[in-house]
PDB file of C-alpha atoms in Angstrom:
ATOM      1  CA  MET A   1    -232.209-310.590  -5.130  1.00  0.00           C
ATOM      2  CA  GLU A   2    -231.474-314.668  -5.078  1.00  0.00           C
ATOM      3  CA  LYS A   3    -228.960-314.389  -7.383  1.00  0.00           C
ATOM      4  CA  PHE A   4    -227.028-311.582  -5.266  1.00  0.00           C
ATOM      5  CA  ILE A   5    -227.484-313.900  -1.958  1.00  0.00           C
ATOM      6  CA  ALA A   6    -225.475-316.658  -4.139  1.00  0.00           C
ATOM      7  CA  TYR A   7    -223.348-314.712  -5.126  1.00  0.00           C
ATOM      8  CA  THR A   8    -222.549-313.534  -1.727  1.00  0.00           C
ATOM      9  CA  LYS A   9    -221.917-317.057  -0.020  1.00  0.00           C
ATOM     10  CA  ASP A  10    -220.173-317.971  -3.127  1.00  0.00           C
ATOM     11  CA  LEU A  11    -217.610-315.278  -2.096  1.00  0.00           C
ATOM     12  CA  TYR A  12    -217.233-315.784   0.833  1.00  0.00           C
ATOM     13  CA  ASN A  13    -217.231-319.389   0.224  1.00  0.00           C
ATOM     14  CA  LYS A  14    -214.382-319.266  -2.004  1.00  0.00           C
ATOM     15  CA  ILE A  15    -212.350-316.224   0.638  1.00  0.00           C
ATOM     16  CA  SER A  16    -213.354-318.358   4.190  1.00  0.00           C
ATOM     17  CA  ALA A  17    -211.501-321.642   1.906  1.00  0.00           C
ATOM     18  CA  LYS A  18    -208.358-319.980   1.474  1.00  0.00           C
ATOM     19  CA  VAL A  19    -207.752-317.977   4.503  1.00  0.00           C
ATOM     20  CA  LYS A  20    -208.095-319.623   7.379  1.00  0.00           C
ATOM     21  CA  LEU A  21    -208.065-318.531  11.272  1.00  0.00           C
ATOM     22  CA  VAL A  22    -204.094-318.640  11.690  1.00  0.00           C
ATOM     23  CA  ASP A  23    -203.866-316.236   8.630  1.00  0.00           C
ATOM     24  CA  LEU A  24    -206.241-313.954  10.019  1.00  0.00           C
ATOM     25  CA  ILE A  25    -204.571-314.045  13.370  1.00  0.00           C
ATOM     26  CA  VAL A  26    -201.092-313.116  11.827  1.00  0.00           C
ATOM     27  CA  ILE A  27    -202.695-310.548   9.802  1.00  0.00           C
ATOM     28  CA  ILE A  28    -204.301-308.986  12.671  1.00  0.00           C
ATOM     29  CA  CYS A  29    -200.703-309.127  14.419  1.00  0.00           C
ATOM     30  CA  VAL A  30    -199.009-307.118  12.243  1.00  0.00           C
ATOM     31  CA  ILE A  31    -201.597-304.558  11.997  1.00  0.00           C
ATOM     32  CA  ILE A  32    -201.485-304.449  15.683  1.00  0.00           C
ATOM     33  CA  ALA A  33    -197.390-303.722  15.634  1.00  0.00           C
ATOM     34  CA  ILE A  34    -197.753-301.461  13.357  1.00  0.00           C
ATOM     35  CA  LEU A  35    -199.921-299.414  15.255  1.00  0.00           C
ATOM     36  CA  VAL A  36    -197.500-299.097  18.534  1.00  0.00           C
ATOM     37  CA  GLY A  37    -195.071-298.094  16.337  1.00  0.00           C
ATOM     38  CA  LEU A  38    -196.691-295.162  14.914  1.00  0.00           C
ATOM     39  CA  PHE A  39    -197.369-294.409  18.462  1.00  0.00           C
ATOM     40  CA  THR A  40    -194.043-294.792  20.332  1.00  0.00           C
ATOM     41  CA  CYS A  41    -192.794-292.711  16.385  1.00  0.00           C
ATOM     42  CA  LYS A  42    -194.930-289.851  17.621  1.00  0.00           C
ATOM     43  CA  GLY A  43    -194.865-290.117  20.708  1.00  0.00           C
ATOM     44  CA  PHE A  44    -197.465-291.045  22.610  1.00  0.00           C
ATOM     45  CA  ARG A  45    -195.980-293.420  23.912  1.00  0.00           C
ATOM     46  CA  GLN A  46    -193.374-293.783  25.432  1.00  0.00           C
ATOM     47  CA  THR A  47    -189.472-296.041  25.672  1.00  0.00           C
ATOM     48  CA  ALA A  48    -187.859-297.130  27.954  1.00  0.00           C
ATOM     49  CA  ASP A  49    -185.000-294.321  27.309  1.00  0.00           C
ATOM     50  CA  LYS A  50    -186.820-292.503  26.937  1.00  0.00           C
ATOM     51  CA  GLN A  51    -187.834-291.907  30.834  1.00  0.00           C
ATOM     52  CA  ILE A  52    -184.050-292.482  31.934  1.00  0.00           C
ATOM     53  CA  GLU A  53    -183.713-289.332  33.318  1.00  0.00           C
ATOM     54  CA  ALA A  54    -179.784-289.209  34.594  1.00  0.00           C
ATOM     55  CA  THR A  55    -177.129-291.800  35.603  1.00  0.00           C
ATOM     56  CA  SER A  56    -175.652-291.715  39.043  1.00  0.00           C
ATOM     57  CA  ASN A  57    -173.846-294.219  41.441  1.00  0.00           C
ATOM     58  CA  ILE A  58    -175.821-296.001  44.559  1.00  0.00           C
ATOM     59  CA  THR A  59    -175.624-297.957  47.873  1.00  0.00           C
ATOM     60  CA  PHE A  60    -178.265-300.662  48.655  1.00  0.00           C
ATOM     61  CA  LYS A  61    -177.619-302.613  51.841  1.00  0.00           C
ATOM     62  CA  VAL A  62    -178.430-306.257  51.281  1.00  0.00           C
ATOM     63  CA  TYR A  63    -180.298-307.767  54.258  1.00  0.00           C
ATOM     64  CA  MET A  64    -179.951-311.367  55.267  1.00  0.00           C
ATOM     65  CA  ARG A  65    -181.742-312.912  58.247  1.00  0.00           C
ATOM     66  CA  GLY A  66    -180.310-316.161  59.428  1.00  0.00           C
ATOM     67  CA  VAL A  67    -177.223-316.972  57.630  1.00  0.00           C
ATOM     68  CA  THR A  68    -175.485-319.928  59.204  1.00  0.00           C
ATOM     69  CA  PHE A  69    -171.867-319.663  59.524  1.00  0.00           C
ATOM     70  CA  SER A  70    -169.688-321.612  62.408  1.00  0.00           C
ATOM     71  CA  GLY A  71    -166.196-319.387  60.843  1.00  0.00           C
ATOM     72  CA  SER A  72    -163.756-317.117  63.347  1.00  0.00           C
ATOM     73  CA  GLU A  73    -165.062-314.469  61.411  1.00  0.00           C
ATOM     74  CA  VAL A  74    -167.745-313.582  58.372  1.00  0.00           C
ATOM     75  CA  PRO A  75    -166.710-314.456  54.821  1.00  0.00           C
ATOM     76  CA  LEU A  76    -167.443-310.905  53.804  1.00  0.00           C
ATOM     77  CA  LYS A  77    -164.913-307.413  53.826  1.00  0.00           C
ATOM     78  CA  LYS A  78    -164.943-304.247  53.485  1.00  0.00           C
ATOM     79  CA  GLY A  79    -163.182-303.254  51.007  1.00  0.00           C
ATOM     80  CA  ASP A  80    -164.390-306.777  48.475  1.00  0.00           C
ATOM     81  CA  LYS A  81    -165.933-307.597  45.904  1.00  0.00           C
ATOM     82  CA  THR A  82    -168.644-310.212  45.973  1.00  0.00           C
ATOM     83  CA  PHE A  83    -170.496-310.842  42.702  1.00  0.00           C
ATOM     84  CA  ILE A  84    -175.066-310.556  42.904  1.00  0.00           C
ATOM     85  CA  SER A  85    -177.821-312.233  41.501  1.00  0.00           C
ATOM     86  CA  ILE A  86    -180.947-310.089  40.697  1.00  0.00           C
ATOM     87  CA  ARG A  87    -184.305-312.612  41.413  1.00  0.00           C
ATOM     88  CA  ASN A  88    -181.973-315.690  40.374  1.00  0.00           C
ATOM     89  CA  VAL A  89    -180.299-314.298  37.521  1.00  0.00           C
ATOM     90  CA  PRO A  90    -176.615-313.781  37.719  1.00  0.00           C
ATOM     91  CA  TYR A  91    -175.620-309.623  37.375  1.00  0.00           C
ATOM     92  CA  SER A  92    -172.434-309.173  37.659  1.00  0.00           C
ATOM     93  CA  ASP A  93    -169.421-308.293  40.740  1.00  0.00           C
ATOM     94  CA  LEU A  94    -169.480-304.585  42.577  1.00  0.00           C
ATOM     95  CA  ASP A  95    -167.844-303.621  45.634  1.00  0.00           C
ATOM     96  CA  ILE A  96    -169.105-303.642  49.195  1.00  0.00           C
ATOM     97  CA  VAL A  97    -168.777-300.488  50.659  1.00  0.00           C
ATOM     98  CA  ASP A  98    -169.859-301.363  54.209  1.00  0.00           C
ATOM     99  CA  VAL A  99    -170.737-305.087  55.928  1.00  0.00           C
ATOM    100  CA  LYS A 100    -172.056-304.824  59.680  1.00  0.00           C
ATOM    101  CA  ALA A 101    -172.885-307.845  60.922  1.00  0.00           C
ATOM    102  CA  ASP A 102    -174.623-309.224  64.739  1.00  0.00           C
ATOM    103  CA  ARG A 103    -175.474-312.658  66.673  1.00  0.00           C
ATOM    104  CA  LYS A 104    -178.605-313.808  66.868  1.00  0.00           C
ATOM    105  CA  LYS A 105    -180.653-311.680  69.886  1.00  0.00           C
ATOM    106  CA  ILE A 106    -183.178-312.704  72.284  1.00  0.00           C
ATOM    107  CA  VAL A 107    -185.398-310.218  74.651  1.00  0.00           C
ATOM    108  CA  LEU A 108    -185.396-311.460  78.255  1.00  0.00           C
ATOM    109  CA  PRO A 109    -187.695-309.960  81.359  1.00  0.00           C
ATOM    110  CA  THR A 110    -186.196-308.341  83.894  1.00  0.00           C
ATOM    111  CA  LEU A 111    -186.669-308.066  87.703  1.00  0.00           C
ATOM    112  CA  ASN A 112    -185.489-304.490  87.047  1.00  0.00           C
ATOM    113  CA  SER A 113    -188.414-301.717  87.563  1.00  0.00           C
ATOM    114  CA  LYS A 114    -186.164-299.747  85.228  1.00  0.00           C
ATOM    115  CA  THR A 115    -185.994-301.241  82.361  1.00  0.00           C
ATOM    116  CA  VAL A 116    -188.471-303.952  82.068  1.00  0.00           C
ATOM    117  CA  VAL A 117    -186.424-306.555  79.246  1.00  0.00           C
ATOM    118  CA  ILE A 118    -182.916-306.903  77.799  1.00  0.00           C
ATOM    119  CA  VAL A 119    -181.405-308.115  75.175  1.00  0.00           C
ATOM    120  CA  VAL A 120    -178.726-310.542  74.838  1.00  0.00           C
ATOM    121  CA  ASP A 121    -177.047-312.299  72.238  1.00  0.00           C
ATOM    122  CA  ASP A 122    -179.052-316.286  72.232  1.00  0.00           C
ATOM    123  CA  VAL A 123    -176.208-318.700  73.091  1.00  0.00           C
ATOM    124  CA  SER A 124    -178.144-321.388  71.841  1.00  0.00           C
ATOM    125  CA  GLN A 125    -177.695-320.695  68.031  1.00  0.00           C
ATOM    126  CA  PRO A 126    -174.091-318.926  68.052  1.00  0.00           C
ATOM    127  CA  ASP A 127    -173.947-319.644  64.603  1.00  0.00           C
ATOM    128  CA  LEU A 128    -176.816-317.725  63.539  1.00  0.00           C
ATOM    129  CA  TYR A 129    -175.940-313.957  62.331  1.00  0.00           C
ATOM    130  CA  ASP A 130    -178.070-311.036  61.160  1.00  0.00           C
ATOM    131  CA  ILE A 131    -176.167-309.432  57.924  1.00  0.00           C
ATOM    132  CA  VAL A 132    -176.346-306.176  56.131  1.00  0.00           C
ATOM    133  CA  VAL A 133    -174.220-305.088  53.393  1.00  0.00           C
ATOM    134  CA  THR A 134    -174.106-302.343  51.852  1.00  0.00           C
ATOM    135  CA  LEU A 135    -173.207-302.300  47.639  1.00  0.00           C
ATOM    136  CA  THR A 136    -172.935-299.582  45.553  1.00  0.00           C
ATOM    137  CA  ASP A 137    -173.377-299.021  41.657  1.00  0.00           C
ATOM    138  CA  LYS A 138    -173.875-296.875  39.029  1.00  0.00           C
ATOM    139  CA  ALA A 139    -177.182-297.163  37.676  1.00  0.00           C
ATOM    140  CA  LYS A 140    -180.284-295.881  35.787  1.00  0.00           C
ATOM    141  CA  ILE A 141    -182.176-293.047  37.264  1.00  0.00           C
ATOM    142  CA  THR A 142    -185.951-292.989  36.011  1.00  0.00           C
ATOM    143  CA  LYS A 143    -189.407-292.444  37.520  1.00  0.00           C
ATOM    144  CA  ASP A 144    -189.692-294.850  39.554  1.00  0.00           C
ATOM    145  CA  GLY A 145    -186.304-295.020  41.030  1.00  0.00           C
ATOM    146  CA  ALA A 146    -182.593-296.685  40.173  1.00  0.00           C
ATOM    147  CA  VAL A 147    -182.902-299.329  37.919  1.00  0.00           C
ATOM    148  CA  VAL A 148    -179.210-302.444  37.489  1.00  0.00           C
ATOM    149  CA  GLY A 149    -178.871-304.523  35.368  1.00  0.00           C
ATOM    150  CA  GLY A 150    -182.277-304.408  33.745  1.00  0.00           C
ATOM    151  CA  ASN A 151    -183.883-304.529  37.235  1.00  0.00           C
ATOM    152  CA  LYS A 152    -185.350-301.641  39.536  1.00  0.00           C
ATOM    153  CA  VAL A 153    -182.952-301.651  43.217  1.00  0.00           C
ATOM    154  CA  LYS A 154    -186.358-301.652  45.379  1.00  0.00           C
ATOM    155  CA  MET A 155    -186.566-302.414  48.659  1.00  0.00           C
ATOM    156  CA  GLY A 156    -187.613-305.799  49.391  1.00  0.00           C
ATOM    157  CA  LEU A 157    -185.482-307.605  46.041  1.00  0.00           C
ATOM    158  CA  PRO A 158    -184.300-310.403  46.587  1.00  0.00           C
ATOM    159  CA  ILE A 159    -180.792-310.373  46.058  1.00  0.00           C
ATOM    160  CA  THR A 160    -177.701-313.492  45.768  1.00  0.00           C
ATOM    161  CA  LEU A 161    -174.503-312.162  46.882  1.00  0.00           C
ATOM    162  CA  GLU A 162    -171.761-315.104  46.594  1.00  0.00           C
ATOM    163  CA  GLY A 163    -168.454-315.670  46.447  1.00  0.00           C
ATOM    164  CA  ALA A 164    -165.401-318.228  46.636  1.00  0.00           C
ATOM    165  CA  ASP A 165    -166.290-320.245  49.531  1.00  0.00           C
ATOM    166  CA  TYR A 166    -170.077-318.823  50.271  1.00  0.00           C
ATOM    167  CA  LYS A 167    -173.532-318.302  48.968  1.00  0.00           C
ATOM    168  CA  PHE A 168    -175.912-315.641  50.561  1.00  0.00           C
ATOM    169  CA  SER A 169    -179.105-314.502  49.605  1.00  0.00           C
ATOM    170  CA  GLY A 170    -181.220-311.514  51.426  1.00  0.00           C
ATOM    171  CA  THR A 171    -183.104-308.564  50.066  1.00  0.00           C
ATOM    172  CA  VAL A 172    -182.478-304.406  49.359  1.00  0.00           C
ATOM    173  CA  SER A 173    -183.513-302.849  52.719  1.00  0.00           C
ATOM    174  CA  ASP A 174    -182.427-299.570  51.274  1.00  0.00           C
ATOM    175  CA  VAL A 175    -181.156-297.783  48.599  1.00  0.00           C
ATOM    176  CA  LYS A 176    -179.483-293.813  48.117  1.00  0.00           C
ATOM    177  CA  VAL A 177    -178.718-292.233  45.184  1.00  0.00           C
ATOM    178  CA  VAL A 178    -175.124-291.199  45.245  1.00  0.00           C
ATOM    179  CA  ASP A 179    -174.617-287.254  43.130  1.00  0.00           C
ATOM    180  CA  ALA A 180    -177.445-287.772  40.180  1.00  0.00           C
ATOM    181  CA  VAL A 181    -175.970-286.163  36.740  1.00  0.00           C
ATOM    182  CA  VAL A 182    -177.187-286.131  33.293  1.00  0.00           C
ATOM    183  CA  ASP A 183    -174.027-287.840  31.637  1.00  0.00           C
ATOM    184  CA  GLU A 184    -175.723-289.027  28.331  1.00  0.00           C
ATOM    185  CA  LYS A 185    -172.272-290.348  26.848  1.00  0.00           C
ATOM    186  CA  LEU A 186    -173.375-292.611  29.130  1.00  0.00           C
ATOM    187  CA  THR A 187    -176.744-293.224  29.496  1.00  0.00           C
ATOM    188  CA  LYS A 188    -176.467-293.388  25.722  1.00  0.00           C
ATOM    189  CA  GLU A 189    -174.445-296.827  26.595  1.00  0.00           C
ATOM    190  CA  MET A 190    -176.575-297.545  28.811  1.00  0.00           C
ATOM    191  CA  ASN A 191    -178.984-297.461  27.302  1.00  0.00           C
ATOM    192  CA  THR A 192    -177.594-299.956  24.742  1.00  0.00           C
ATOM    193  CA  THR A 193    -177.354-302.749  27.080  1.00  0.00           C
ATOM    194  CA  ASP A 194    -179.976-303.198  29.396  1.00  0.00           C
ATOM    195  CA  ASP A 195    -183.219-303.268  29.755  1.00  0.00           C
ATOM    196  CA  VAL A 196    -186.099-301.469  31.805  1.00  0.00           C
ATOM    197  CA  GLN A 197    -188.209-304.147  34.131  1.00  0.00           C
TER     198      GLN A 197
END
């Protein structure tokens, strides 16, 4: 029995001298990667390209609160293109479908018994505007929503609009899917260029 214990200790010492902790971690990572690959091939794990159900044009509104400009007109115009960045990552030029700009408002009480308050332009801040810009793009449609540039376009997503003479930041306030169709060729092309996050 003592010989067996001595032999086991000697074998353990030889193995531990040759196999370091880093080697053990690498071996475990390789085994995990092989298991994940097998589960993916067998269909137990769903990849991003299997989640895409269709491709479609979408329109989404970007709400920009408190934009300051002192020019005579809003630099964003319907029919123009604007370059957008999603979460500070540059994406692409998109078409502007609609622009609505309104001067900053304040609420004032009235003495009239029929109306309690009125809303008027804030004359103390004449160069402060709230702007809503509607953009259009082609998107991948998944169960979780529309995906543009590898990002799920949802309300609250930070977007930066940039042109020759402006750079405004806002958030997505509305998303609409237009004519969703299953276009296998386009879906295949889009799957090779973007990763869903």
